[in-house]
Amino acid sequence: MYILTTGQLAQLFSIKKSTIRYYVDEGLLHPKRNEQNDYYTFLEEDIYRLYQVLVLKESGISIKEIKQALCQESLLGILQQAKKDVKAKINTLNHLESRLSEIIQDNKKYILNECVYIEYPSRYLKKVPAKYLENNTFLYSPLSSNNLISLDTLSYVFIDKSDFVVCIQSTKEKYDFMYPKGLYASKTVVAEDEKDLLNQIDLFMSDFLFELTNTSIENLLVYENVHCSVAYSEKMIFTMEVKM
């Protein structure tokens, strides 16, 4: 028969002695008292009970729920549900990891205040219905409540310098504007407001290379680069793109 002290049991499971005392106080463990020194002593059954408690706790189950679980004859159903819950958390974390990777990669791809050249696949955009706009400004509440958009799908398509169309991403089966596959000049900038953004567009389109290639503002694509904006505390980052 194994008889362990609190310190030995803590060492066995690589946990603190205070954790074991907490589980004793909560009624999850029932050690005996050493009559000579009044210290706790733990038998073999306590070792397996502590293993059960630790598995359930690491699975995200609360102390209250563990108490209830340990009163049942079989814990299999609880363990099966815990496995499902852990799987869901893993999926959520994997999704988060992918999103963080995209944000980091985009901040390397789009360099502030520099014109870069990027190969894009064909892209399709459709106009945002007028009922979701007010003075060419997105009404986020009805758009989001109808699950029509996410923040990173909103774009401005410029017809000319003073006229633009508010769009969202679409598919080749249904679109109003199509940006064909190819090389695009892209510049990412900080813009305080609409006036500032228009000034940035003027600077972008005045590049001598555009003059040499007769590139016009028609169908200039502008969008808030949400992934880049996330990387700054108080900045709105916009990306401007035009096909070469």
mmCIF file of C-alpha atoms in Angstrom:
data_model
loop_
_atom_site.group_PDB
_atom_site.id
_atom_site.type_symbol
_atom_site.label_atom_id
_atom_site.label_comp_id
_atom_site.label_asym_id
_atom_site.label_seq_id
_atom_site.Cartn_x
_atom_site.Cartn_y
_atom_site.Cartn_z
ATOM 1 C CA MET A 1 0.000 0.000 0.000
ATOM 2 C CA TYR A 2 1.327 3.411 -1.008
ATOM 3 C CA ILE A 3 1.328 6.152 1.619
ATOM 4 C CA LEU A 4 2.391 9.589 0.410
ATOM 5 C CA THR A 5 2.749 12.952 2.077
ATOM 6 C CA THR A 6 1.330 16.123 0.532
ATOM 7 C CA GLY A 7 4.798 17.030 -0.772
ATOM 8 C CA GLN A 8 5.347 13.605 -2.332
ATOM 9 C CA LEU A 9 1.931 13.660 -4.007
ATOM 10 C CA ALA A 10 2.573 17.160 -5.326
ATOM 11 C CA GLN A 11 5.931 16.050 -6.729
ATOM 12 C CA LEU A 12 4.344 13.004 -8.363
ATOM 13 C CA PHE A 13 1.943 15.181 -10.364
ATOM 14 C CA SER A 14 4.233 18.230 -10.707
ATOM 15 C CA ILE A 15 1.755 20.520 -8.971
ATOM 16 C CA LYS A 16 1.942 22.796 -5.941
ATOM 17 C CA LYS A 17 1.180 21.543 -2.432
ATOM 18 C CA SER A 18 -1.282 24.405 -2.097
ATOM 19 C CA THR A 19 -3.263 22.958 -5.022
ATOM 20 C CA ILE A 20 -3.631 19.663 -3.205
ATOM 21 C CA ARG A 21 -4.692 21.434 0.002
ATOM 22 C CA TYR A 22 -7.275 23.374 -2.050
ATOM 23 C CA TYR A 23 -8.725 20.139 -3.432
ATOM 24 C CA VAL A 24 -8.876 18.733 0.110
ATOM 25 C CA ASP A 25 -10.699 21.854 1.330
ATOM 26 C CA GLU A 26 -13.147 21.549 -1.566
ATOM 27 C CA GLY A 27 -13.909 17.939 -0.649
ATOM 28 C CA LEU A 28 -12.415 16.421 -3.792
ATOM 29 C CA LEU A 29 -9.752 14.510 -1.866
ATOM 30 C CA HIS A 30 -10.230 12.736 1.469
ATOM 31 C CA PRO A 31 -6.785 12.015 2.969
ATOM 32 C CA LYS A 32 -6.198 10.634 6.426
ATOM 33 C CA ARG A 33 -4.416 12.553 9.184
ATOM 34 C CA ASN A 34 -1.150 11.366 10.675
ATOM 35 C CA GLU A 35 -1.908 11.101 14.398
ATOM 36 C CA GLN A 36 1.667 11.972 15.368
ATOM 37 C CA ASN A 37 2.114 15.211 13.400
ATOM 38 C CA ASP A 38 -1.436 15.935 12.104
ATOM 39 C CA TYR A 39 -0.146 15.989 8.506
ATOM 40 C CA TYR A 40 -2.203 14.608 5.625
ATOM 41 C CA THR A 41 -1.324 11.155 4.303
ATOM 42 C CA PHE A 42 -2.566 9.937 0.944
ATOM 43 C CA LEU A 43 -3.299 6.348 0.002
ATOM 44 C CA GLU A 44 -3.255 4.729 -3.450
ATOM 45 C CA GLU A 45 -6.947 5.486 -3.958
ATOM 46 C CA ASP A 46 -6.214 9.188 -3.379
ATOM 47 C CA ILE A 47 -3.594 9.102 -6.143
ATOM 48 C CA TYR A 48 -6.144 7.873 -8.687
ATOM 49 C CA ARG A 49 -8.771 10.295 -7.418
ATOM 50 C CA LEU A 50 -6.349 13.210 -7.862
ATOM 51 C CA TYR A 51 -5.567 11.991 -11.396
ATOM 52 C CA GLN A 52 -9.310 12.072 -12.153
ATOM 53 C CA VAL A 53 -9.621 15.587 -10.753
ATOM 54 C CA LEU A 54 -6.657 16.886 -12.764
ATOM 55 C CA VAL A 55 -7.922 15.370 -16.036
ATOM 56 C CA LEU A 56 -11.360 16.905 -15.519
ATOM 57 C CA LYS A 57 -9.914 20.270 -14.468
ATOM 58 C CA GLU A 58 -7.590 20.415 -17.477
ATOM 59 C CA SER A 59 -10.598 19.630 -19.668
ATOM 60 C CA GLY A 60 -12.181 22.893 -18.554
ATOM 61 C CA ILE A 61 -14.652 21.454 -16.075
ATOM 62 C CA SER A 62 -15.364 23.577 -13.003
ATOM 63 C CA ILE A 63 -14.771 22.452 -9.417
ATOM 64 C CA LYS A 64 -18.524 22.378 -8.823
ATOM 65 C CA GLU A 65 -19.051 20.151 -11.865
ATOM 66 C CA ILE A 66 -16.154 17.901 -10.834
ATOM 67 C CA LYS A 67 -17.772 17.374 -7.432
ATOM 68 C CA GLN A 68 -20.988 16.303 -9.152
ATOM 69 C CA ALA A 69 -19.115 14.103 -11.637
ATOM 70 C CA LEU A 70 -17.229 12.238 -8.906
ATOM 71 C CA CYS A 71 -20.554 11.225 -7.348
ATOM 72 C CA GLN A 72 -21.444 9.285 -10.505
ATOM 73 C CA GLU A 73 -20.567 5.658 -11.087
ATOM 74 C CA SER A 74 -19.129 6.281 -14.569
ATOM 75 C CA LEU A 75 -17.372 9.383 -15.907
ATOM 76 C CA LEU A 76 -17.294 8.168 -19.523
ATOM 77 C CA GLY A 77 -20.119 10.425 -20.709
ATOM 78 C CA ILE A 78 -18.493 13.457 -19.076
ATOM 79 C CA LEU A 79 -15.138 12.612 -20.651
ATOM 80 C CA GLN A 80 -16.743 12.211 -24.087
ATOM 81 C CA GLN A 81 -18.383 15.625 -23.796
ATOM 82 C CA ALA A 82 -15.106 17.102 -22.560
ATOM 83 C CA LYS A 83 -13.393 15.702 -25.662
ATOM 84 C CA LYS A 84 -15.973 17.423 -27.905
ATOM 85 C CA ASP A 85 -15.492 20.691 -26.029
ATOM 86 C CA VAL A 86 -11.703 20.458 -26.338
ATOM 87 C CA LYS A 87 -12.037 19.718 -30.079
ATOM 88 C CA ALA A 88 -14.188 22.826 -30.504
ATOM 89 C CA LYS A 89 -11.602 24.929 -28.656
ATOM 90 C CA ILE A 90 -8.829 23.522 -30.843
ATOM 91 C CA ASN A 91 -10.798 24.439 -33.978
ATOM 92 C CA THR A 92 -11.343 27.951 -32.618
ATOM 93 C CA LEU A 93 -7.649 28.338 -31.803
ATOM 94 C CA ASN A 94 -6.636 27.008 -35.228
ATOM 95 C CA HIS A 95 -8.928 29.560 -36.857
ATOM 96 C CA LEU A 96 -7.453 32.304 -34.689
ATOM 97 C CA GLU A 97 -3.923 31.203 -35.559
ATOM 98 C CA SER A 98 -4.761 31.370 -39.275
ATOM 99 C CA ARG A 99 -6.231 34.850 -38.910
ATOM 100 C CA LEU A 100 -3.226 36.117 -36.961
ATOM 101 C CA SER A 101 -0.923 34.664 -39.619
ATOM 102 C CA GLU A 102 -2.894 36.484 -42.333
ATOM 103 C CA ILE A 103 -2.685 39.775 -40.426
ATOM 104 C CA ILE A 104 1.073 39.423 -39.904
ATOM 105 C CA GLN A 105 1.632 38.394 -43.526
ATOM 106 C CA ASP A 106 -0.434 41.301 -44.879
ATOM 107 C CA ASN A 107 1.549 43.772 -42.790
ATOM 108 C CA LYS A 108 4.693 42.451 -44.470
ATOM 109 C CA LYS A 109 3.043 42.509 -47.891
ATOM 110 C CA TYR A 110 1.553 46.017 -47.746
ATOM 111 C CA ILE A 111 4.286 48.454 -46.715
ATOM 112 C CA LEU A 112 3.085 51.857 -45.511
ATOM 113 C CA ASN A 113 3.674 54.733 -47.952
ATOM 114 C CA GLU A 114 5.426 52.549 -50.504
ATOM 115 C CA CYS A 115 4.194 51.597 -53.968
ATOM 116 C CA VAL A 116 4.500 47.857 -54.473
ATOM 117 C CA TYR A 117 3.481 45.590 -57.336
ATOM 118 C CA ILE A 118 1.327 42.580 -56.566
ATOM 119 C CA GLU A 119 -0.057 39.778 -58.717
ATOM 120 C CA TYR A 120 -3.763 39.215 -57.998
ATOM 121 C CA PRO A 121 -6.239 36.623 -59.229
ATOM 122 C CA SER A 122 -9.459 37.863 -60.846
ATOM 123 C CA ARG A 123 -11.643 39.723 -58.351
ATOM 124 C CA TYR A 124 -15.354 40.399 -58.523
ATOM 125 C CA LEU A 125 -17.291 43.172 -56.776
ATOM 126 C CA LYS A 126 -20.946 44.120 -56.617
ATOM 127 C CA LYS A 127 -22.566 47.362 -55.587
ATOM 128 C CA VAL A 128 -23.900 47.732 -52.064
ATOM 129 C CA PRO A 129 -27.691 48.298 -52.281
ATOM 130 C CA ALA A 130 -28.693 51.947 -51.841
ATOM 131 C CA LYS A 131 -30.797 51.132 -48.762
ATOM 132 C CA TYR A 132 -27.580 50.245 -46.925
ATOM 133 C CA LEU A 133 -25.904 53.568 -47.737
ATOM 134 C CA GLU A 134 -26.271 57.108 -46.515
ATOM 135 C CA ASN A 135 -24.313 59.765 -48.420
ATOM 136 C CA ASN A 136 -22.134 56.990 -49.844
ATOM 137 C CA THR A 137 -21.306 55.853 -46.306
ATOM 138 C CA PHE A 138 -21.851 52.311 -45.055
ATOM 139 C CA LEU A 139 -24.657 51.737 -42.589
ATOM 140 C CA TYR A 140 -22.835 49.059 -40.663
ATOM 141 C CA SER A 141 -25.699 48.011 -38.412
ATOM 142 C CA PRO A 142 -28.174 46.765 -41.062
ATOM 143 C CA LEU A 143 -25.350 45.346 -43.164
ATOM 144 C CA SER A 144 -23.896 43.290 -40.340
ATOM 145 C CA SER A 145 -27.261 42.256 -38.894
ATOM 146 C CA ASN A 146 -28.182 40.762 -42.271
ATOM 147 C CA ASN A 147 -24.857 38.928 -42.494
ATOM 148 C CA LEU A 148 -24.096 40.662 -45.785
ATOM 149 C CA ILE A 149 -20.530 41.699 -45.090
ATOM 150 C CA SER A 150 -17.490 41.492 -42.941
ATOM 151 C CA LEU A 151 -15.268 44.526 -42.460
ATOM 152 C CA ASP A 152 -12.595 43.268 -44.839
ATOM 153 C CA THR A 153 -14.951 42.938 -47.852
ATOM 154 C CA LEU A 154 -15.831 46.643 -48.268
ATOM 155 C CA SER A 155 -14.334 48.564 -51.186
ATOM 156 C CA TYR A 156 -14.627 51.809 -53.146
ATOM 157 C CA VAL A 157 -14.497 51.592 -56.936
ATOM 158 C CA PHE A 158 -13.626 54.991 -58.437
ATOM 159 C CA ILE A 159 -15.334 55.848 -61.713
ATOM 160 C CA ASP A 160 -13.485 59.145 -61.803
ATOM 161 C CA LYS A 161 -11.851 61.457 -59.270
ATOM 162 C CA SER A 162 -15.142 62.723 -57.813
ATOM 163 C CA ASP A 163 -17.331 59.656 -58.215
ATOM 164 C CA PHE A 164 -16.994 56.272 -56.573
ATOM 165 C CA VAL A 165 -19.184 53.244 -55.973
ATOM 166 C CA VAL A 166 -19.385 51.376 -52.676
ATOM 167 C CA CYS A 167 -18.963 47.626 -53.225
ATOM 168 C CA ILE A 168 -18.563 44.310 -51.495
ATOM 169 C CA GLN A 169 -16.784 41.174 -52.645
ATOM 170 C CA SER A 170 -18.780 38.892 -54.912
ATOM 171 C CA THR A 171 -18.372 36.054 -57.408
ATOM 172 C CA LYS A 172 -18.017 35.755 -61.166
ATOM 173 C CA GLU A 173 -21.647 34.625 -61.346
ATOM 174 C CA LYS A 174 -22.903 37.973 -60.034
ATOM 175 C CA TYR A 175 -20.849 41.151 -60.156
ATOM 176 C CA ASP A 176 -20.843 44.788 -61.244
ATOM 177 C CA PHE A 177 -17.091 45.281 -61.472
ATOM 178 C CA MET A 178 -14.380 42.820 -62.394
ATOM 179 C CA TYR A 179 -10.684 43.294 -61.736
ATOM 180 C CA PRO A 180 -8.893 40.848 -64.038
ATOM 181 C CA LYS A 181 -5.997 38.673 -63.054
ATOM 182 C CA GLY A 182 -2.687 40.464 -63.394
ATOM 183 C CA LEU A 183 -0.159 42.875 -61.951
ATOM 184 C CA TYR A 184 -1.442 45.772 -59.852
ATOM 185 C CA ALA A 185 0.303 48.818 -58.461
ATOM 186 C CA SER A 186 -0.613 49.030 -54.792
ATOM 187 C CA LYS A 187 0.020 51.698 -52.186
ATOM 188 C CA THR A 188 -1.013 51.529 -48.541
ATOM 189 C CA VAL A 189 -1.390 54.761 -46.576
ATOM 190 C CA VAL A 190 -2.737 56.272 -43.370
ATOM 191 C CA ALA A 191 -5.789 58.496 -43.963
ATOM 192 C CA GLU A 192 -7.344 60.638 -41.230
ATOM 193 C CA ASP A 193 -10.572 61.345 -43.152
ATOM 194 C CA GLU A 194 -12.106 61.345 -46.628
ATOM 195 C CA LYS A 195 -10.351 64.567 -47.675
ATOM 196 C CA ASP A 196 -7.010 63.144 -46.622
ATOM 197 C CA LEU A 197 -7.750 59.930 -48.528
ATOM 198 C CA LEU A 198 -8.569 61.873 -51.718
ATOM 199 C CA ASN A 199 -5.284 63.736 -51.395
ATOM 200 C CA GLN A 200 -3.477 60.412 -51.009
ATOM 201 C CA ILE A 201 -5.211 59.163 -54.153
ATOM 202 C CA ASP A 202 -4.023 62.272 -56.070
ATOM 203 C CA LEU A 203 -0.448 61.602 -54.972
ATOM 204 C CA PHE A 204 -0.730 57.953 -55.903
ATOM 205 C CA MET A 205 -2.114 58.629 -59.382
ATOM 206 C CA SER A 206 0.468 61.343 -60.074
ATOM 207 C CA ASP A 207 3.256 58.761 -60.115
ATOM 208 C CA PHE A 208 5.299 59.231 -63.287
ATOM 209 C CA LEU A 209 4.971 55.531 -64.145
ATOM 210 C CA PHE A 210 1.204 55.895 -64.480
ATOM 211 C CA GLU A 211 1.718 58.806 -66.840
ATOM 212 C CA LEU A 212 4.089 56.738 -68.978
ATOM 213 C CA THR A 213 1.624 53.840 -69.153
ATOM 214 C CA ASN A 214 -1.469 56.063 -69.564
ATOM 215 C CA THR A 215 -3.003 54.562 -66.428
ATOM 216 C CA SER A 216 -6.136 56.481 -65.378
ATOM 217 C CA ILE A 217 -8.091 56.746 -62.155
ATOM 218 C CA GLU A 218 -10.981 54.905 -63.788
ATOM 219 C CA ASN A 219 -11.682 51.701 -61.826
ATOM 220 C CA LEU A 220 -9.142 52.577 -59.155
ATOM 221 C CA LEU A 221 -9.825 50.226 -56.251
ATOM 222 C CA VAL A 222 -9.611 51.610 -52.702
ATOM 223 C CA TYR A 223 -10.392 49.776 -49.480
ATOM 224 C CA GLU A 224 -9.678 49.999 -45.792
ATOM 225 C CA ASN A 225 -6.944 47.467 -45.191
ATOM 226 C CA VAL A 226 -8.410 46.004 -42.021
ATOM 227 C CA HIS A 227 -5.524 43.616 -41.412
ATOM 228 C CA CYS A 228 -3.044 46.496 -41.504
ATOM 229 C CA SER A 229 -5.295 48.744 -39.389
ATOM 230 C CA VAL A 230 -5.420 46.056 -36.685
ATOM 231 C CA ALA A 231 -1.649 46.352 -36.270
ATOM 232 C CA TYR A 232 -1.862 50.024 -35.223
ATOM 233 C CA SER A 233 -3.541 51.559 -32.185
ATOM 234 C CA GLU A 234 -5.197 54.639 -33.661
ATOM 235 C CA LYS A 235 -4.733 54.571 -37.423
ATOM 236 C CA MET A 236 -7.018 53.844 -40.354
ATOM 237 C CA ILE A 237 -5.041 52.207 -43.139
ATOM 238 C CA PHE A 238 -6.253 52.289 -46.744
ATOM 239 C CA THR A 239 -4.881 50.496 -49.776
ATOM 240 C CA MET A 240 -5.167 51.887 -53.324
ATOM 241 C CA GLU A 241 -4.756 49.604 -56.324
ATOM 242 C CA VAL A 242 -4.779 50.048 -60.082
ATOM 243 C CA LYS A 243 -4.038 47.526 -62.817
ATOM 244 C CA MET A 244 -0.820 48.059 -64.755
#
